[in-house]
């Protein structure tokens, strides 16, 4: 049988699982009586752990939310993951959280067992972060908290917003999700005035308070919020757009197309339309070449001209096929 301290730690570890534990199951797991389990639950409550108890067939004990943050029990992998996340946060992804993250990181590293401390220090010492090509836009922690709180509470938001041209506008939206894409944060929301889904850069948002009223949530755009954001964010930076008829099944093309590169729509079993774009016709032509399928392009004119120049260049860069090679490569004749 475990001694009292070890038993309390084991009980706390069980209660941190996202489920309710019947007293009889806890007693069996700990090898004690039901009365001892009840006494141990009372001890945990005295130490500040909010243990909720419910009756009934699906009732039992579970760890609830309290007024203060009690100590947590983390397994080895969880402790390493939290440490890495805190180190990343100290680099200033969300301004205003660096000092708090550093304090939490210091506390955690002080209590890590030596075996875990070696793993964490090795990760820190032998990994290098390459700075971004351009400074990442900063997001206020207060603004981010306000937005996600409105998403959670399903309350309308009013905010001042700077569009791509730097023009200030007032928006009223029904917020759905805050999305981290690369080095930027975006808010996906239903724009009330425009009656459509929109994606807003959070570093350009200045919320107005109070929020409200509450709204009824809608189905997310396209059923996949990640694909929606990746396409909207990417297409917003495209200088050149194209609709390309690809002579291949849509399923085969979709396997090669990241949502950030384009969308695919089937025309029939052997043909589909790829809507794509890029910041240059050279890159757009490279995307199409990597498909390794036949395709038809009629616009934009810049892309058509570039593909013709590429075709001529590739033709000049290879020697002509000799007659003997044509004969060898052709189908065998009759016996």
CSV table of N, CA and C in Angstrom, one decimal, residues 100-158:
chain,number,residue,atom,x,y,z
A,100,UNK,N,6.3,37.2,-18.4
A,100,UNK,CA,5.5,36.2,-17.8
A,100,UNK,C,6.0,34.8,-18.2
A,101,UNK,N,6.2,34.6,-19.4
A,101,UNK,CA,6.7,33.3,-19.9
A,101,UNK,C,8.1,33.0,-19.3
A,102,UNK,N,8.9,34.0,-19.2
A,102,UNK,CA,10.2,33.7,-18.7
A,102,UNK,C,10.2,33.3,-17.2
A,103,UNK,N,9.3,34.0,-16.4
A,103,UNK,CA,9.1,33.6,-15.0
A,103,UNK,C,8.6,32.2,-14.9
A,104,UNK,N,7.6,31.8,-15.7
A,104,UNK,CA,7.1,30.5,-15.6
A,104,UNK,C,8.2,29.5,-16.0
A,105,UNK,N,9.0,29.8,-17.1
A,105,UNK,CA,10.0,28.9,-17.5
A,105,UNK,C,11.1,28.7,-16.4
A,106,UNK,N,11.5,29.8,-15.7
A,106,UNK,CA,12.4,29.7,-14.7
A,106,UNK,C,11.9,28.7,-13.6
A,107,UNK,N,10.7,28.9,-13.2
A,107,UNK,CA,10.1,28.0,-12.1
A,107,UNK,C,10.1,26.6,-12.6
A,108,UNK,N,9.7,26.3,-13.8
A,108,UNK,CA,9.6,25.0,-14.3
A,108,UNK,C,11.0,24.3,-14.4
A,109,UNK,N,12.0,25.0,-14.9
A,109,UNK,CA,13.3,24.4,-15.0
A,109,UNK,C,13.9,24.1,-13.7
A,110,UNK,N,13.6,24.9,-12.7
A,110,UNK,CA,14.1,24.7,-11.3
A,110,UNK,C,13.7,23.3,-10.7
A,111,UNK,N,12.5,22.9,-11.1
A,111,UNK,CA,12.0,21.6,-10.5
A,111,UNK,C,12.1,20.4,-11.4
A,112,UNK,N,12.6,20.6,-12.6
A,112,UNK,CA,12.7,19.5,-13.5
A,112,UNK,C,13.8,18.5,-13.0
A,113,UNK,N,13.5,17.2,-13.1
A,113,UNK,CA,14.5,16.2,-12.8
A,113,UNK,C,15.7,16.4,-13.7
A,114,UNK,N,16.8,15.9,-13.2
A,114,UNK,CA,18.1,16.1,-14.0
A,114,UNK,C,18.0,15.5,-15.4
A,115,UNK,N,17.3,14.3,-15.5
A,115,UNK,CA,17.2,13.7,-16.8
A,115,UNK,C,16.5,14.5,-17.8
A,116,UNK,N,15.4,15.2,-17.3
A,116,UNK,CA,14.7,16.1,-18.2
A,116,UNK,C,15.4,17.4,-18.4
A,117,UNK,N,16.1,17.9,-17.4
A,117,UNK,CA,16.8,19.1,-17.6
A,117,UNK,C,17.9,19.0,-18.7
A,118,UNK,N,18.5,17.8,-18.8
A,118,UNK,CA,19.5,17.5,-19.8
A,118,UNK,C,18.8,17.6,-21.2
A,119,UNK,N,17.7,17.0,-21.3
A,119,UNK,CA,16.9,17.0,-22.6
A,119,UNK,C,16.6,18.4,-23.0
A,120,UNK,N,16.1,19.2,-22.1
A,120,UNK,CA,15.6,20.5,-22.4
A,120,UNK,C,16.8,21.4,-22.8
A,121,UNK,N,17.9,21.3,-22.0
A,121,UNK,CA,19.1,22.1,-22.3
A,121,UNK,C,19.7,21.7,-23.6
A,122,UNK,N,19.7,20.4,-24.0
A,122,UNK,CA,20.2,20.0,-25.3
A,122,UNK,C,19.4,20.6,-26.4
A,123,UNK,N,18.1,20.6,-26.2
A,123,UNK,CA,17.2,21.2,-27.3
A,123,UNK,C,17.5,22.7,-27.4
A,124,UNK,N,17.8,23.3,-26.3
A,124,UNK,CA,18.0,24.8,-26.4
A,124,UNK,C,19.4,25.1,-26.9
A,125,UNK,N,20.4,24.2,-26.6
A,125,UNK,CA,21.8,24.5,-27.0
A,125,UNK,C,22.0,24.1,-28.4
A,126,UNK,N,21.4,23.1,-28.9
A,126,UNK,CA,21.7,22.6,-30.3
A,126,UNK,C,20.6,22.8,-31.3
A,127,UNK,N,19.7,23.7,-31.0
A,127,UNK,CA,18.7,24.1,-32.1
A,127,UNK,C,18.8,25.6,-32.3
A,128,UNK,N,18.6,26.0,-33.5
A,128,UNK,CA,18.8,27.4,-33.9
A,128,UNK,C,17.6,27.9,-34.6
A,129,UNK,N,17.1,29.0,-34.3
A,129,UNK,CA,15.9,29.7,-35.0
A,129,UNK,C,16.5,30.7,-36.0
A,130,UNK,N,16.1,30.5,-37.2
A,130,UNK,CA,16.5,31.4,-38.3
A,130,UNK,C,15.5,32.6,-38.3
A,131,UNK,N,16.0,33.8,-38.1
A,131,UNK,CA,15.1,35.0,-38.1
A,131,UNK,C,14.3,35.0,-39.4
A,132,UNK,N,13.1,35.6,-39.3
A,132,UNK,CA,12.2,35.7,-40.5
A,132,UNK,C,12.8,36.8,-41.4
A,133,UNK,N,12.5,36.7,-42.7
A,133,UNK,CA,13.0,37.6,-43.7
A,133,UNK,C,12.6,39.0,-43.4
A,134,UNK,N,11.4,39.2,-42.7
A,134,UNK,CA,10.9,40.5,-42.4
A,134,UNK,C,10.4,40.4,-41.0
A,135,UNK,N,10.4,41.5,-40.2
A,135,UNK,CA,9.8,41.5,-38.9
A,135,UNK,C,8.4,41.1,-38.9
A,136,UNK,N,8.0,40.2,-37.9
A,136,UNK,CA,6.6,39.8,-37.8
A,136,UNK,C,5.8,40.9,-37.2
A,137,UNK,N,4.6,41.1,-37.7
A,137,UNK,CA,3.7,42.1,-37.0
A,137,UNK,C,3.4,41.6,-35.6
A,138,UNK,N,3.3,42.5,-34.7
A,138,UNK,CA,3.1,42.1,-33.3
A,138,UNK,C,1.6,42.2,-33.0
A,139,UNK,N,1.1,41.4,-32.1
A,139,UNK,CA,-0.3,41.3,-31.7
A,139,UNK,C,-0.3,41.5,-30.2
A,140,UNK,N,-1.2,42.5,-29.8
A,140,UNK,CA,-1.4,42.7,-28.4
A,140,UNK,C,-2.1,41.6,-27.7
A,141,UNK,N,-1.5,41.2,-26.5
A,141,UNK,CA,-2.1,40.1,-25.8
A,141,UNK,C,-3.6,40.5,-25.3
A,142,UNK,N,-3.8,41.7,-25.0
A,142,UNK,CA,-5.1,42.2,-24.6
A,142,UNK,C,-6.1,42.1,-25.7
A,143,UNK,N,-5.7,42.5,-26.9
A,143,UNK,CA,-6.5,42.4,-28.1
A,143,UNK,C,-6.9,41.0,-28.4
A,144,UNK,N,-5.9,40.1,-28.4
A,144,UNK,CA,-6.1,38.7,-28.7
A,144,UNK,C,-7.1,38.1,-27.7
A,145,UNK,N,-6.9,38.4,-26.4
A,145,UNK,CA,-7.8,37.9,-25.3
A,145,UNK,C,-9.2,38.4,-25.6
A,146,UNK,N,-9.4,39.6,-25.9
A,146,UNK,CA,-10.7,40.2,-26.2
A,146,UNK,C,-11.4,39.5,-27.3
A,147,UNK,N,-10.6,39.2,-28.4
A,147,UNK,CA,-11.2,38.5,-29.6
A,147,UNK,C,-11.6,37.1,-29.3
A,148,UNK,N,-10.8,36.3,-28.6
A,148,UNK,CA,-11.1,34.9,-28.4
A,148,UNK,C,-12.2,34.8,-27.3
A,149,UNK,N,-12.3,35.8,-26.4
A,149,UNK,CA,-13.4,35.8,-25.4
A,149,UNK,C,-14.7,36.0,-26.2
A,150,UNK,N,-14.7,36.9,-27.1
A,150,UNK,CA,-16.0,37.2,-27.9
A,150,UNK,C,-16.3,35.9,-28.7
A,151,UNK,N,-15.3,35.2,-29.3
A,151,UNK,CA,-15.6,34.0,-30.0
A,151,UNK,C,-16.2,32.9,-29.0
A,152,UNK,N,-15.7,32.8,-27.9
A,152,UNK,CA,-16.2,31.9,-26.9
A,152,UNK,C,-17.6,32.2,-26.4
A,153,UNK,N,-17.8,33.5,-26.2
A,153,UNK,CA,-19.1,33.9,-25.6
A,153,UNK,C,-20.2,34.2,-26.7
A,154,UNK,N,-19.7,34.1,-28.0
A,154,UNK,CA,-20.6,34.3,-29.2
A,154,UNK,C,-21.3,35.7,-29.1
A,155,UNK,N,-20.4,36.7,-28.9
A,155,UNK,CA,-20.8,38.0,-28.9
A,155,UNK,C,-20.3,38.8,-30.1
A,156,UNK,N,-21.1,39.7,-30.6
A,156,UNK,CA,-20.7,40.5,-31.7
A,156,UNK,C,-19.6,41.4,-31.3
A,157,UNK,N,-18.7,41.7,-32.3
A,157,UNK,CA,-17.6,42.6,-32.0
A,157,UNK,C,-17.7,43.9,-32.9
A,158,UNK,N,-17.4,45.0,-32.4
A,158,UNK,CA,-17.2,46.2,-33.2
A,158,UNK,C,-15.7,46.6,-33.0
